[in-house]
XYZ file of C-alpha atoms in Angstrom:
209
model
C 4.653 -4.523 -25.218
C 6.370 -4.336 -21.825
C 4.115 -5.341 -18.923
C 4.230 -4.297 -15.282
C 2.136 -5.357 -12.289
C 0.576 -2.779 -9.989
C -1.012 -3.624 -6.629
C -3.462 -1.281 -4.924
C -4.313 -1.559 -1.226
C -7.238 0.366 0.255
C -7.990 0.314 3.980
C -11.334 2.086 3.730
C -14.024 0.678 5.987
C -17.192 1.886 4.300
C -18.454 0.939 0.873
C -18.070 3.033 -1.139
C -15.312 5.005 0.583
C -13.263 8.087 -0.223
C -10.188 5.962 0.526
C -11.029 3.549 -2.291
C -11.936 6.475 -4.532
C -8.491 8.031 -4.021
C -6.796 4.654 -4.601
C -8.681 4.188 -7.871
C -7.816 7.671 -9.117
C -4.130 7.124 -8.326
C -4.045 3.754 -10.074
C -5.905 5.058 -13.113
C -3.497 7.957 -13.486
C -0.451 5.692 -13.052
C -1.716 3.240 -15.663
C -2.274 6.118 -18.097
C 1.252 7.439 -17.492
C 2.773 4.007 -18.092
C 0.718 3.536 -21.257
C 2.233 6.757 -22.625
C 5.617 5.028 -22.347
C 4.366 1.886 -24.092
C 4.016 -0.119 -20.894
C 0.939 -2.266 -20.328
C -0.085 -2.552 -16.675
C -2.048 -5.222 -14.849
C -3.787 -3.859 -11.746
C -4.988 -5.821 -8.722
C -6.953 -3.835 -6.148
C -7.547 -5.124 -2.630
C -9.959 -3.863 0.014
C -8.442 -4.808 3.365
C -11.908 -4.883 4.925
C -12.476 -8.067 2.915
C -9.584 -9.845 4.652
C -9.779 -8.169 8.074
C -10.594 -11.402 9.915
C -7.870 -13.255 7.995
C -5.306 -10.623 9.023
C -6.227 -10.939 12.701
C -6.138 -14.743 12.564
C -2.711 -14.561 10.926
C -1.462 -12.318 13.730
C -2.722 -14.829 16.303
C -1.632 -18.056 14.607
C 1.270 -17.034 12.383
C -0.333 -18.664 9.337
C -2.191 -16.860 6.537
C -5.427 -18.133 5.061
C -5.336 -18.933 1.332
C -7.293 -15.724 0.690
C -4.829 -13.547 2.615
C -1.845 -15.399 1.170
C -3.021 -14.513 -2.338
C -3.238 -10.821 -1.398
C 0.227 -10.823 0.182
C 1.769 -12.576 -2.811
C 0.198 -10.069 -5.202
C 1.482 -7.108 -3.184
C 4.998 -8.413 -2.603
C 5.359 -9.593 -6.201
C 4.187 -6.355 -7.809
C 6.335 -3.789 -9.599
C 4.584 -0.975 -7.777
C 2.179 -0.386 -4.899
C -0.452 2.236 -4.154
C -1.316 2.173 -0.449
C -4.147 4.333 0.884
C -5.541 4.508 4.409
C -8.068 6.594 6.304
C -6.534 8.574 9.165
C -7.807 7.650 12.629
C -6.525 9.439 15.744
C -3.774 11.199 13.757
C -2.327 8.052 12.130
C -3.022 5.156 9.754
C -5.815 2.769 10.630
C -5.144 -0.337 12.695
C -6.283 -2.529 9.806
C -3.800 -0.884 7.444
C -0.889 -1.281 9.892
C -1.849 -4.863 10.767
C -1.768 -5.905 7.112
C 1.783 -4.689 6.658
C 2.745 -6.181 10.036
C 1.989 -9.702 8.774
C 4.196 -9.290 5.688
C 7.831 -10.359 6.013
C 9.937 -7.296 6.836
C 12.140 -7.814 3.750
C 9.388 -8.649 1.255
C 8.797 -5.029 0.213
C 12.470 -4.131 -0.252
C 12.910 -2.025 -3.376
C 9.164 -1.851 -4.074
C 8.047 1.519 -5.529
C 5.202 2.886 -3.390
C 2.877 5.866 -3.523
C 1.250 6.614 -0.178
C -2.174 8.172 0.176
C -4.520 9.050 3.017
C -8.001 10.432 3.586
C -9.612 12.264 6.491
C -12.272 14.789 7.270
C -9.994 17.813 7.618
C -6.641 18.926 6.131
C -5.035 19.104 9.588
C -4.344 15.355 9.372
C -2.284 15.656 6.176
C 1.054 15.489 8.018
C 0.288 11.848 8.858
C 1.656 10.988 5.419
C 5.132 12.088 6.475
C 5.229 11.200 10.168
C 3.396 7.854 9.990
C 3.117 6.272 6.524
C 6.433 7.335 5.014
C 8.549 6.133 7.986
C 6.756 2.765 7.994
C 7.476 2.064 4.331
C 11.013 3.399 4.674
C 11.545 0.936 7.528
C 10.330 -1.831 5.191
C 12.956 -0.688 2.618
C 10.340 0.248 0.026
C 11.079 3.093 -2.402
C 8.524 5.739 -1.467
C 7.646 8.296 -4.145
C 8.404 11.876 -3.060
C 4.780 12.996 -3.408
C 2.159 11.557 -1.089
C -1.496 12.381 -1.685
C -3.830 13.440 1.104
C -7.522 14.032 0.433
C -9.751 15.774 2.943
C -13.503 15.951 2.561
C -13.142 19.443 1.135
C -10.890 18.189 -1.669
C -13.836 16.541 -3.378
C -16.387 18.600 -5.277
C -16.915 22.330 -5.634
C -15.248 23.273 -2.324
C -11.880 21.856 -3.406
C -8.695 23.914 -3.245
C -8.351 25.702 -6.575
C -4.646 26.489 -6.045
C -3.227 23.020 -5.471
C -6.022 20.727 -6.579
C -6.367 17.060 -5.723
C -6.178 16.068 -9.421
C -2.879 17.956 -9.729
C -1.440 16.123 -6.710
C -2.651 12.793 -8.073
C -1.077 13.564 -11.441
C 2.280 14.398 -9.874
C 2.364 11.365 -7.569
C 1.272 8.951 -10.305
C 3.966 10.296 -12.607
C 6.607 9.646 -9.973
C 5.293 6.130 -9.394
C 5.127 5.393 -13.124
C 8.790 6.319 -13.556
C 9.781 3.990 -10.718
C 7.549 1.143 -11.926
C 8.880 1.412 -15.479
C 12.359 0.679 -14.147
C 11.217 -2.194 -11.913
C 11.680 -5.893 -12.638
C 10.203 -7.172 -9.376
C 7.347 -9.106 -10.980
C 9.857 -11.083 -13.018
C 11.856 -11.986 -9.884
C 9.211 -13.002 -7.399
C 10.429 -13.836 -3.897
C 8.466 -16.125 -1.591
C 7.044 -13.728 1.038
C 6.732 -16.620 3.499
C 10.213 -18.054 3.031
C 12.173 -18.505 6.242
C 15.640 -16.967 6.296
C 16.577 -19.234 9.217
C 16.040 -22.942 9.888
C 12.587 -23.787 11.241
C 14.127 -25.202 14.394
C 15.729 -21.850 15.112
C 12.363 -20.156 14.686
C 10.742 -22.526 17.197
C 13.538 -21.857 19.644
C 13.112 -18.116 19.202
C 9.389 -18.302 19.816
C 9.921 -20.463 22.859
C 12.072 -17.751 24.374
C 9.443 -15.006 23.982
């Protein structure tokens, strides 16, 4: 059976969180879609709150801890990524952005990604297209057309009965599954910490900052 690797990143701060809940529903649906095509999927899910201090230390020192390095390697070496963040002040959380800031700018090139976000009200849903999508496009990832936003009202009996959250999850996961099925990234892993330039050049560049 063909095997693919799927990484899931959740930037929820509480435990449990609606952000993690959305990430789990997206990954479960994607795995089911891939299984229909005879593709077995390994899933690694990461709560960024667990490596928040490691991310900040990496930003200050330029070196990842072994714990953070393992997360980065799993994300950059995956065949697909599900990335979900809570929306704070109309955009992604600082923790979410900081994690992707410490990854090499070329390490996500060609990576299929489904973006997701959670917030209290639907008025923040546009953050998917004016904040998350441009960031992953800048990183040269392949962003699935459908992003999934979940407001508080999308869960439970008050959910929209016209365009339900499960329907949006189903559509987005189907798009991701198609992209992941065609991916061979996990078989061609690139070192996310490899330097494209000589170390001496890097020191000189830092000295000039």
